[in-house]
XYZ file of C-alpha atoms in Angstrom:
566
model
C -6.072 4.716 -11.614
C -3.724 5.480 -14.237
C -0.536 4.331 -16.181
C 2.778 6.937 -15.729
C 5.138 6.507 -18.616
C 8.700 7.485 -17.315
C 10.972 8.235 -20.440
C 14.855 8.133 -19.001
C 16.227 9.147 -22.538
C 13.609 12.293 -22.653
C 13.399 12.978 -19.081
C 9.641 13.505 -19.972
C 6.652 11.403 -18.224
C 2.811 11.224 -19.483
C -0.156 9.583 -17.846
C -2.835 7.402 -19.938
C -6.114 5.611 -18.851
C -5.434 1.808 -17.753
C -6.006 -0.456 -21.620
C -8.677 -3.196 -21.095
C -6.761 -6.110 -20.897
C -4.768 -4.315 -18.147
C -7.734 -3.334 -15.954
C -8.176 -6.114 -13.815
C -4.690 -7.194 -13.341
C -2.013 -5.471 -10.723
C 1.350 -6.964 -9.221
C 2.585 -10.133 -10.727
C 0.424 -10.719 -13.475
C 0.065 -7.287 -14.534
C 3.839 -7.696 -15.451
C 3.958 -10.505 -17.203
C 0.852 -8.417 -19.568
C 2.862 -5.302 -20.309
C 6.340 -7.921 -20.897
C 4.376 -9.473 -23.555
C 2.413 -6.622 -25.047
C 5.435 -3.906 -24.795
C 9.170 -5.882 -24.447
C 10.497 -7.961 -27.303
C 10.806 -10.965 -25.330
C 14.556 -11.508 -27.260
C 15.800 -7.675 -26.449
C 19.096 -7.130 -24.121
C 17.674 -7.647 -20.566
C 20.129 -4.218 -19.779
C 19.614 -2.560 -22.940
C 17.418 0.067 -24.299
C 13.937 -1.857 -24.918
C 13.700 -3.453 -22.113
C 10.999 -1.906 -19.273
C 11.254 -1.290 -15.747
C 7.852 -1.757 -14.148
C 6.044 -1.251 -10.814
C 3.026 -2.165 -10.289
C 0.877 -2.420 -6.868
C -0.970 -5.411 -6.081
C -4.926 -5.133 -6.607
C -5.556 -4.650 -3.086
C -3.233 -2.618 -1.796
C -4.164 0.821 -0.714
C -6.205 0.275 2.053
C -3.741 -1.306 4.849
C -5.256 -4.740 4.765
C -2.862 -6.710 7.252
C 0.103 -7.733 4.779
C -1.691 -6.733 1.304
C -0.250 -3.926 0.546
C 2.845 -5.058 -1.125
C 5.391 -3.913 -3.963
C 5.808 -5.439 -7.317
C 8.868 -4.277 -9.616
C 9.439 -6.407 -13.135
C 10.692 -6.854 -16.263
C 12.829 -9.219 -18.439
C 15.545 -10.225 -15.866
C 19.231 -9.907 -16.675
C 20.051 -12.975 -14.556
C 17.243 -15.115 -15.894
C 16.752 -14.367 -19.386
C 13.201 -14.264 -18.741
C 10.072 -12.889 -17.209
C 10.848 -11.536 -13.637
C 8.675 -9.762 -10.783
C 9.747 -9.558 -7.539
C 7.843 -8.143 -4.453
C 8.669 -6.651 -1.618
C 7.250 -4.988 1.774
C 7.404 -1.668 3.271
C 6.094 1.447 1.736
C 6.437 1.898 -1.927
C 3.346 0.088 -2.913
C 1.151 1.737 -0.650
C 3.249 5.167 -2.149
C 1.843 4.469 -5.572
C -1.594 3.534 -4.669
C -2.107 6.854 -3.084
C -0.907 8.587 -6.355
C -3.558 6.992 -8.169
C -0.890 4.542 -10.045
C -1.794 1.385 -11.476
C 1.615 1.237 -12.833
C 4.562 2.731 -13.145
C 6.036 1.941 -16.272
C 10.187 3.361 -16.963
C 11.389 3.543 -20.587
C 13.723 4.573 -22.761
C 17.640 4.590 -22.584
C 19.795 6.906 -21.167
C 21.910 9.042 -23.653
C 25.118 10.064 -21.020
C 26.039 8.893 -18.106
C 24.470 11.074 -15.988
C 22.541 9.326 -13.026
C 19.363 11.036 -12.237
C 16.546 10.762 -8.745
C 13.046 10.107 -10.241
C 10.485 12.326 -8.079
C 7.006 11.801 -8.818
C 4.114 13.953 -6.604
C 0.826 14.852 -7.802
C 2.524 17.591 -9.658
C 4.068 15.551 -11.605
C 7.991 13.641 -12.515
C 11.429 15.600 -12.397
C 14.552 14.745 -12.870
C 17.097 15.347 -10.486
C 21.246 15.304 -10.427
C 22.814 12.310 -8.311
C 26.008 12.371 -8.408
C 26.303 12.928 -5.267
C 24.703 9.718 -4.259
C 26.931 7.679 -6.762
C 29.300 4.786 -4.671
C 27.116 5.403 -1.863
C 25.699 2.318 -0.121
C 21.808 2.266 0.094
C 21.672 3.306 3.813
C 23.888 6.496 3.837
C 21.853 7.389 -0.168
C 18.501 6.741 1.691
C 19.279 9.007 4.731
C 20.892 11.821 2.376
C 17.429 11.531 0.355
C 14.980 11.264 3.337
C 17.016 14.913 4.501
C 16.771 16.342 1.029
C 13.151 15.168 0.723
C 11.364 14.880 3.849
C 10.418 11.916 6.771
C 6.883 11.587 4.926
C 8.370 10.248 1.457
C 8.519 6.715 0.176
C 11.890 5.661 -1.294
C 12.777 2.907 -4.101
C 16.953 2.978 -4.660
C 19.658 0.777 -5.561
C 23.005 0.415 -4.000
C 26.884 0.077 -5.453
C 25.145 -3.006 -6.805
C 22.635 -2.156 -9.369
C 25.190 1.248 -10.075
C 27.540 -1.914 -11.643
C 24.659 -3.549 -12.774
C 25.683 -6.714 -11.248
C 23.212 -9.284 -11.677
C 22.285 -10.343 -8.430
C 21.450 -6.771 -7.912
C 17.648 -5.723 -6.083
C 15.906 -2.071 -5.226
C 15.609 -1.413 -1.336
C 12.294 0.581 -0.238
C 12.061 1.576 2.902
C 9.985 0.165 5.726
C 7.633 1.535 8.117
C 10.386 3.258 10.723
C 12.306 4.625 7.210
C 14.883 1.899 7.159
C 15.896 1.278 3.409
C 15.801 -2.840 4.122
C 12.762 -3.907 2.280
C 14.271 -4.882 -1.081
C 12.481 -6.734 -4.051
C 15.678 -8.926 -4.565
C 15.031 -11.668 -7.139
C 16.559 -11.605 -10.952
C 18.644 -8.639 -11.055
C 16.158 -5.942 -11.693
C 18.754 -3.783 -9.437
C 21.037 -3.897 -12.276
C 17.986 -3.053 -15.128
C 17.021 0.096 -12.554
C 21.232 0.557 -13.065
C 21.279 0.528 -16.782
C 18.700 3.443 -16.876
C 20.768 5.532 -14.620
C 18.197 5.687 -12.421
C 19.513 6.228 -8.758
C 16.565 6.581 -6.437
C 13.002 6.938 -7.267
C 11.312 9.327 -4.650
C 7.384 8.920 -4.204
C 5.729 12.482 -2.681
C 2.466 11.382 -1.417
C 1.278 14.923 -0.066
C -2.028 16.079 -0.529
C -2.929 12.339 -1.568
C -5.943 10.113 -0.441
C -6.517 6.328 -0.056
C -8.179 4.656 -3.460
C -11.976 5.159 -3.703
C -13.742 1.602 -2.328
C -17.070 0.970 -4.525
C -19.053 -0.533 -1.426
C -17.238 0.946 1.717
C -19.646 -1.271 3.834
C -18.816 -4.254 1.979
C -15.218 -3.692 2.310
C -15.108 -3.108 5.743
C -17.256 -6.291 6.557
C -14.856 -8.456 4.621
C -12.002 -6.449 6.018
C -13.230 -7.546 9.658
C -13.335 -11.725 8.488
C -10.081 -11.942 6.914
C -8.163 -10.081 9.873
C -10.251 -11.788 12.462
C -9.046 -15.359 10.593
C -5.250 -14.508 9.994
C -4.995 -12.956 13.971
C -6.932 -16.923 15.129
C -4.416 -18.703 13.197
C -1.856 -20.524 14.951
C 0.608 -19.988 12.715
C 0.152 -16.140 12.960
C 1.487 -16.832 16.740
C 4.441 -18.512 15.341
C 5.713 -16.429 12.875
C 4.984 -13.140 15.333
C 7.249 -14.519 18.119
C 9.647 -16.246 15.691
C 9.377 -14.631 12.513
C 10.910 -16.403 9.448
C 13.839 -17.642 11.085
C 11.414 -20.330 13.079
C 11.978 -22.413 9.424
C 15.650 -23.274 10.524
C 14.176 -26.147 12.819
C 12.056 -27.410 10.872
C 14.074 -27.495 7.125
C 17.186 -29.239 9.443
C 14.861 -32.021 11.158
C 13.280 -32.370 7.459
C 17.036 -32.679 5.941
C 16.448 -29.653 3.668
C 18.519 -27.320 5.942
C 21.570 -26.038 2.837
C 24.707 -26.667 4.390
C 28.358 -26.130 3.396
C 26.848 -25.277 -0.390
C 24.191 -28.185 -0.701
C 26.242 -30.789 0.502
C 24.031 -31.530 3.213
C 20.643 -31.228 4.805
C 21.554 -31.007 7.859
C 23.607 -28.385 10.311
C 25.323 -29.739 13.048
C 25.014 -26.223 14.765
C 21.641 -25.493 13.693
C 20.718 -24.443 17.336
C 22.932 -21.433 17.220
C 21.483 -20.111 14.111
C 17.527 -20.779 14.530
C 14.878 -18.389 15.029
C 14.160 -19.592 18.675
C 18.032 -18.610 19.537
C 17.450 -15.244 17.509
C 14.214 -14.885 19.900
C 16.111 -15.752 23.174
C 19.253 -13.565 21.997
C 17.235 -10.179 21.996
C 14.773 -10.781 24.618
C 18.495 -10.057 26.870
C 20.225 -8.140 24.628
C 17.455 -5.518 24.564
C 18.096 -1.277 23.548
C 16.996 -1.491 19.663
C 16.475 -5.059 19.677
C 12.749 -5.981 18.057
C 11.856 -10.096 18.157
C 8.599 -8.752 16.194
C 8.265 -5.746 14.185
C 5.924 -5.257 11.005
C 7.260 -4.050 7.601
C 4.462 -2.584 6.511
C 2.278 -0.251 8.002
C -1.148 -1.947 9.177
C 0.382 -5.439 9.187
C -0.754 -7.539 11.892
C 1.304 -10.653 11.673
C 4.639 -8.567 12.459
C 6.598 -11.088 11.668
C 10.320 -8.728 10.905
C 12.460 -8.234 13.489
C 15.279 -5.549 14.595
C 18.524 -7.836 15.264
C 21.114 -6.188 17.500
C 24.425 -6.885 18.473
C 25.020 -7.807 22.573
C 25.226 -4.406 23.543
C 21.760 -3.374 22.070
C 22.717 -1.627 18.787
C 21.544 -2.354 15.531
C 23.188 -4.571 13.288
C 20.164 -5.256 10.268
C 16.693 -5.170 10.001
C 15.240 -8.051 9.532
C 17.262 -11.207 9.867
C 15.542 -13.712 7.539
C 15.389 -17.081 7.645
C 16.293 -17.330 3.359
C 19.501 -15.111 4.932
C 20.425 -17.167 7.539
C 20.215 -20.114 5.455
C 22.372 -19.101 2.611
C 24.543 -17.072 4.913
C 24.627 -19.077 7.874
C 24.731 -22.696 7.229
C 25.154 -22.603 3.555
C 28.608 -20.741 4.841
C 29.438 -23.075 7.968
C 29.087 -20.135 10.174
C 27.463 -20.746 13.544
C 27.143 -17.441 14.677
C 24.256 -15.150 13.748
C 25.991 -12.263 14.987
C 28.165 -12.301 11.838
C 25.244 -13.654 9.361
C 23.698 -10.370 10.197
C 26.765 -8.526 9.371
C 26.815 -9.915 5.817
C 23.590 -9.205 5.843
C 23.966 -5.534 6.379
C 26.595 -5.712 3.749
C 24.860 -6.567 1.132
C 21.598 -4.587 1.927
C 24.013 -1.394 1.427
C 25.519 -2.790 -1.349
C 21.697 -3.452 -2.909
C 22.493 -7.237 -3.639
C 20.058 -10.724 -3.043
C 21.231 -12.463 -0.135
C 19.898 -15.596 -1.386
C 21.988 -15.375 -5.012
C 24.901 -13.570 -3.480
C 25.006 -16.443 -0.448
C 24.847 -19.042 -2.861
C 27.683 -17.565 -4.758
C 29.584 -17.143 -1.818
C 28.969 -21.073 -1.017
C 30.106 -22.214 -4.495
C 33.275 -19.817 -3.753
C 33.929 -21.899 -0.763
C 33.682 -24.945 -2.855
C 36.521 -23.442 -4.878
C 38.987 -22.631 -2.135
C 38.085 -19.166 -2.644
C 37.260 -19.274 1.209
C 36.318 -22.040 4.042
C 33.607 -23.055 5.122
C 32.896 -21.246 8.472
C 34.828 -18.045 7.789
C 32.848 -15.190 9.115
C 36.475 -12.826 8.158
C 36.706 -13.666 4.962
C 33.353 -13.370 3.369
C 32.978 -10.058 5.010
C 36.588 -9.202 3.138
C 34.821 -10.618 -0.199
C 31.832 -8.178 0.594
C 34.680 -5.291 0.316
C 35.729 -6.886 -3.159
C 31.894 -6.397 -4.079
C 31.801 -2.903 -3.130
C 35.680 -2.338 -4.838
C 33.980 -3.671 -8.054
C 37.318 -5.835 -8.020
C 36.576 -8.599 -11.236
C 36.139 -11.357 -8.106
C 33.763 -9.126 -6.527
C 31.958 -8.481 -9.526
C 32.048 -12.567 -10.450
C 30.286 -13.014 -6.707
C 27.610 -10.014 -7.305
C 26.559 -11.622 -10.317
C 25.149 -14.399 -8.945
C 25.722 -18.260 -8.412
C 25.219 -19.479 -11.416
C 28.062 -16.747 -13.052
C 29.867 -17.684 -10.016
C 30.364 -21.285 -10.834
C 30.767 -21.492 -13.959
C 33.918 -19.241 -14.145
C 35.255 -20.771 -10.630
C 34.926 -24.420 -12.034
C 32.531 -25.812 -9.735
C 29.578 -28.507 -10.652
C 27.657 -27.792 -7.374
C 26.007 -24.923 -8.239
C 22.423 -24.865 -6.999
C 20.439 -22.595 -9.515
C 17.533 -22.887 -11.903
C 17.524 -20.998 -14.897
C 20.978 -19.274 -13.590
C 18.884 -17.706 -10.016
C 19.668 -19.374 -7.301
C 17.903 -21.684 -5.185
C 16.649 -20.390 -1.748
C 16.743 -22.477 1.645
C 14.796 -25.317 1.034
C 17.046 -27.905 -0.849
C 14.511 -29.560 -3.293
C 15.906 -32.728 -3.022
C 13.783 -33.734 0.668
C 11.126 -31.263 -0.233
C 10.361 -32.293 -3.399
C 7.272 -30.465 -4.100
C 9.138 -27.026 -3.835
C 11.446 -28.434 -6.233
C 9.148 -28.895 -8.792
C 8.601 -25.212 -7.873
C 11.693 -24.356 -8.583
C 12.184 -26.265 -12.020
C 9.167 -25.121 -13.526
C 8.199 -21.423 -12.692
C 8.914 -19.374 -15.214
C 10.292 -17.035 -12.369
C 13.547 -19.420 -12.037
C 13.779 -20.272 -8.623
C 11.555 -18.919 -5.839
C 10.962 -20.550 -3.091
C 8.413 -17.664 -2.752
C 6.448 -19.336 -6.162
C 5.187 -21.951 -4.348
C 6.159 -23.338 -1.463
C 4.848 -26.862 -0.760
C 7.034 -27.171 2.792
C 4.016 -26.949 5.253
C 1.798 -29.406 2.880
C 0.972 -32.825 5.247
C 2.927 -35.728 3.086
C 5.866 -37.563 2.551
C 8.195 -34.914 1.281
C 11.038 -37.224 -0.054
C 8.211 -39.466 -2.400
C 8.202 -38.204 -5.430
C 4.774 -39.140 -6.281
C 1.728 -36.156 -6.413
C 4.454 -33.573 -5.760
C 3.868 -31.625 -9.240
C 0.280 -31.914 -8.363
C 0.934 -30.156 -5.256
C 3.532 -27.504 -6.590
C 0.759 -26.642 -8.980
C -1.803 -26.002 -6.741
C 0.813 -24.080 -4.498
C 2.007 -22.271 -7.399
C -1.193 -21.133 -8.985
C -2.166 -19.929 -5.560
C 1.236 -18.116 -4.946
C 0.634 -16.124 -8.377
C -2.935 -14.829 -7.625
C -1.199 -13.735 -4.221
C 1.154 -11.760 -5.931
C -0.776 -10.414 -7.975
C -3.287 -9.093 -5.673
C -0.246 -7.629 -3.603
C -1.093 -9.981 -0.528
C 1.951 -11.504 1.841
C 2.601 -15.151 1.771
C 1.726 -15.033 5.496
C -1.829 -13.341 4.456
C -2.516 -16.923 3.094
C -2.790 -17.906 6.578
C -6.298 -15.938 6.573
C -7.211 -16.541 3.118
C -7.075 -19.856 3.724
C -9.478 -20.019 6.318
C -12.273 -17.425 4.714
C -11.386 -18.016 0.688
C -14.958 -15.845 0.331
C -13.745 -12.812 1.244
C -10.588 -12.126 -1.613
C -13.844 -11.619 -4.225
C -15.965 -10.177 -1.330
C -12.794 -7.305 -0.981
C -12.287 -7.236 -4.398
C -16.499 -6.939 -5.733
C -16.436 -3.910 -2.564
C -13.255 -2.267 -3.738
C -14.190 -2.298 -7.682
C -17.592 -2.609 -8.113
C -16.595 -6.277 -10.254
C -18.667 -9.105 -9.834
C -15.645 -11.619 -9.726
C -16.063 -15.265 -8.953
C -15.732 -17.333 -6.082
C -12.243 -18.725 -7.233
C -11.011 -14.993 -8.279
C -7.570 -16.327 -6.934
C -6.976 -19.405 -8.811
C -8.116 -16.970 -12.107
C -5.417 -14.781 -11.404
C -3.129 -17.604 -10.569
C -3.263 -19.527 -13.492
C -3.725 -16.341 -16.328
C -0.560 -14.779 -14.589
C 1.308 -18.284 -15.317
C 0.514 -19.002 -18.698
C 1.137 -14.777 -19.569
C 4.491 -15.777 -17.915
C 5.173 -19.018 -19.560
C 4.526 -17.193 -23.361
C 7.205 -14.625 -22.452
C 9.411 -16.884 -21.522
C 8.065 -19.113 -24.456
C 9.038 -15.650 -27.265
C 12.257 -15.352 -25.063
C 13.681 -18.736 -26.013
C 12.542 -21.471 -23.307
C 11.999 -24.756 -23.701
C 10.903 -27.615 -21.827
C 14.170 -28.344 -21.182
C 14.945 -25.687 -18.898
C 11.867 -26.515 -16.188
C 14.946 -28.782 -14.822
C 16.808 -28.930 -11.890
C 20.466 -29.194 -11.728
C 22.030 -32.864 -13.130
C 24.063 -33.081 -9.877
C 20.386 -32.840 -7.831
C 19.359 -36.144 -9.579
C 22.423 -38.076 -8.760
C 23.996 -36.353 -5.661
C 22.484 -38.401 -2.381
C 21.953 -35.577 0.232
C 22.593 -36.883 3.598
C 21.049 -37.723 6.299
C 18.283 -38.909 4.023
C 19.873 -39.972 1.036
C 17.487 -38.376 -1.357
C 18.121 -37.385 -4.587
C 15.415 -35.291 -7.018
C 13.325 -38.002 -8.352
C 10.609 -36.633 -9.609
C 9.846 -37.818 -12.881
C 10.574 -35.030 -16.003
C 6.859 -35.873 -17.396
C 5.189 -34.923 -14.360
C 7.484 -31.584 -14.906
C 6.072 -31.071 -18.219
C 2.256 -31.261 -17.088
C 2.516 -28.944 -14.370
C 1.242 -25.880 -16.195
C -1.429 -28.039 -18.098
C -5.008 -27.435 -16.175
């Protein structure tokens, strides 16, 4: 394995062996490492010294069911911080057959000439995009898929990250070469925009899959994680319902975001939940998938295709984050026209969860009502005209707020919070106030945990467990869902690690990753300019009851402050 240095300002690329500190690091925590060796932790998130980084997971390679994800870093424009976000699809299994271990872009563009990265085992070129420039991400990805083949893997931004709007992500396309797999979180969108990089093509001809130390080995452990994950019963659940099976269960917990936060509950939840979604396409039918896998090899399958009533395509997938901050976030009742903004702002290249939020905080401001399907769509078009309300709404919630007035603005360290209001499940809360990744649901969700989730007491204790866990995940490029399996057989992430390298890691390999990719994070953020004070949740959280349960976020700041102290 190998580092590739991409230098935008050059157009020149060079490979070097992996540094020791590097070695046994990949996805998440290998990007907090290179922030703090390489980035001043105080340089302009969309400026010159800041790095644009991907980076597989440590086990992906080798089509384990849902382990062979994407990570893409670097200091975020939105957060101010250190930022990785991962995605699905076929990217990270693209760089693990090059023999990447990451994929490091530098340097500062000296015209304004935009630029498609290809990268084979002959090497990196340059090439012109201007005619891809305006494009949304669907028409650029089938223009590059005919210009480059069916067999390539794709990383590209939309109108989005080209304005270097700051709730901007980089799509990659899926298994069936759909350009909806997009790592979302913290703007990086607009840092792959600021180095004029379009698309980044990934020629895996001629490649093989990463040499496995102990091929027997492997393959055993292979056998009792898969045969775990498939017996799980929540496997089953999120197969047949996929994501959008949450929308039940956050509304009867009173976590459900309606009408921007002002409520846990949806009075027309049942229209919008993952068992409607289920029953919608079973009859609509033609391209209409209830379960569908994102990557290649994944056994869970828990995507789906969502099409309108006469069988075509609208998006692929319909999450439940999406229909949370789009749907009842919105007062809209019909998923039908959730997908549509959906679709709108995967072609645009934009986070549903920060644009949704934004879009809620408008509708707090009279910008639009509550339960207009027309008129976000319209705002949408004000995105894509780069109009200056278009460009307020596709930078985010936080941006959002502050120059529409509002107080209700539900963010943490300016990135929005996803669909799990913190204030009746408190332990995700604590998630979201203290990762250094501002909030992410996706850091450490506590949601399934067995207790009280309005008491405020032993939450940090469980968002620390969940959150250490969540960062050894990412880092060895493993699912959320895969920690269905893991779960179950712990053993076998050293047992497929020991095969694959040849290491000798210990039995709790995953809490070691967890908690060395957390405090690598936490020092970044430390040299960036964070304090204590900023592991917070919004004032309003603390003193705005959310009905039907009346809860407000309780837990106490000292238990904030020892989360990160094990």
């Amino acid at each position: 394995m190998k580092i590739c240095r991409v230098n935008v300002e050059q157009q020149t690329s060079s490979c070097e062996d992996v540094p020791e500190p590097w070695v046994r690091l990949g996805g998440r925590g290998l990007i907090a490492r290179i922030l703090l060796d390489e980035v001043p932790p105080a340089c302009e998130p969309l400026g010159p010294n800041n790095k644009l980084i991907f980076t597989p997971g440590l086990l992906v390679g080798h089509m384990l069911s849902s382990c062979d994800r994407l990570s893409i870093g670097g200091k975020s424009p939105l957060t101010g911080g250190v930022k990785e976000s991962n995605a699905g699809g076929s990217t990270g299994m693209a760089l693990a057959l090059l023999g990447f271990h990451a994929l490091i872009f530098e340097g500062w563009p000296t015209d304004s000439s935009w630029w498609v990265v290809v990268i084979s085992q002959d090497g990196v070129r340059f090439d012109p995009a201007e005619d891809l420039i305006g494009l949304g991400v669907y028409a650029s990805a089938a223009r590059l898929i005919e210009r480059y083949g069916e067999k390539v893997a794709l990383s590209l931004i939309g109108p989005g990250g080209e304005m270097q709007l700051l709730a901007a992500g980089i799509q990659n396309l899926d298994k069936d070469r759909v350009p909806s797999r997009i790592n979302a979180r913290g703007g990086l969108g607009a840092v792959m925009g600021s180095k004029h990089i379009k698309a980044v093509v990934f020629d895996t001809a001629g490649t093989s899959k990463p040499p496995i130390a102990d091929p027997a080995a492997f393959k055993a452990a292979q056998k009792t994680f898969t045969q775990a994950l498939m017996a799980h019963p929540q496997t089953a659940a999120y197969r047949d319902y996929g994501t959008a099976g949450m929308a039940r269960m956050c509304n009867s917990l009173g976590a459900l975001p309606t009408r921007n936060f002002s409520s846990g509950q949806f009075e027309s939840v049942e229209t919008i939940s993952g068992e409607h979604m289920r029953e919608a396409l079973q009859q609509r039918g033609g391209a209409s998938e209830t379960t569908h896998a994102c990557m290649a090899g994944c056994t869970i399958r828990c995507s789906n295709v969502y099409a309108d009533p006469q069988g075509k395509e609208i998006v692929s997938p319909l999450e439940y984050e999406t229909i949370g901050l789009m749907g009842s976030n919105l007062g809209l009742t019909d998923l039908d026209d959730v997908a549509r903004l959906n679709w709108q702002a995967n072609d645009l290249g934009l986070d549903t969860i920060d644009l949704g939020a934004a879009l809620g905080v408008a509708a707090d401001a009279g910008v639009l009502a509550f339960g207009d399907a027309q008129r976000a769509l319209e705002l949408m078009d004000e995105i894509r005209a780069g109009t200056p309300l278009g460009r307020l709404l596709g930078g985010g919630a936080a941006l959002t707020g502050k120059a529409l007035g509002v107080r209700r603005v539900p963010v943490v360290k300016n990135q929005a919070i996803s669909a799990y209001d913190p204030r009746a499940i408190k332990g995700t809360g604590v998630t979201y106030a203290t990762t250094p990744q501002g909030a992410d649901h996706t850091c450490g969700l506590t949601i399934r945990a067995k207790v009280d989730h309005t008491n405020p007491e032993g939450q940090a204790a469980l968002s620390r467990t969940a959150q250490i866990n969540m960062a050894g995940y990412d880092t060895l490029g493993a699912c959320i869902f895969a920690g269905f399996g893991f779960a179950v057989v712990p053993e076998t992430i050293p047992a497929l690690i020991n095969a694959r390298y040849g290491w000798g890691v210990p039995p709790d390999f995953l809490q070691v990753l967890g908690r060395q990719t957390i405090e690598l994070e936490k020092e970044f953020n430390r040299r960036a300019g964070f304090t204590p004070a900023d592991d917070r949740l919004p004032e309003w959280m603390t003193q705005e009851p959310l009905t039907p349960t009346g809860a407000v976020f309780d837990v106490p700041a000292e238990d904030l402050d020892q989360v990160h102290n094990w």
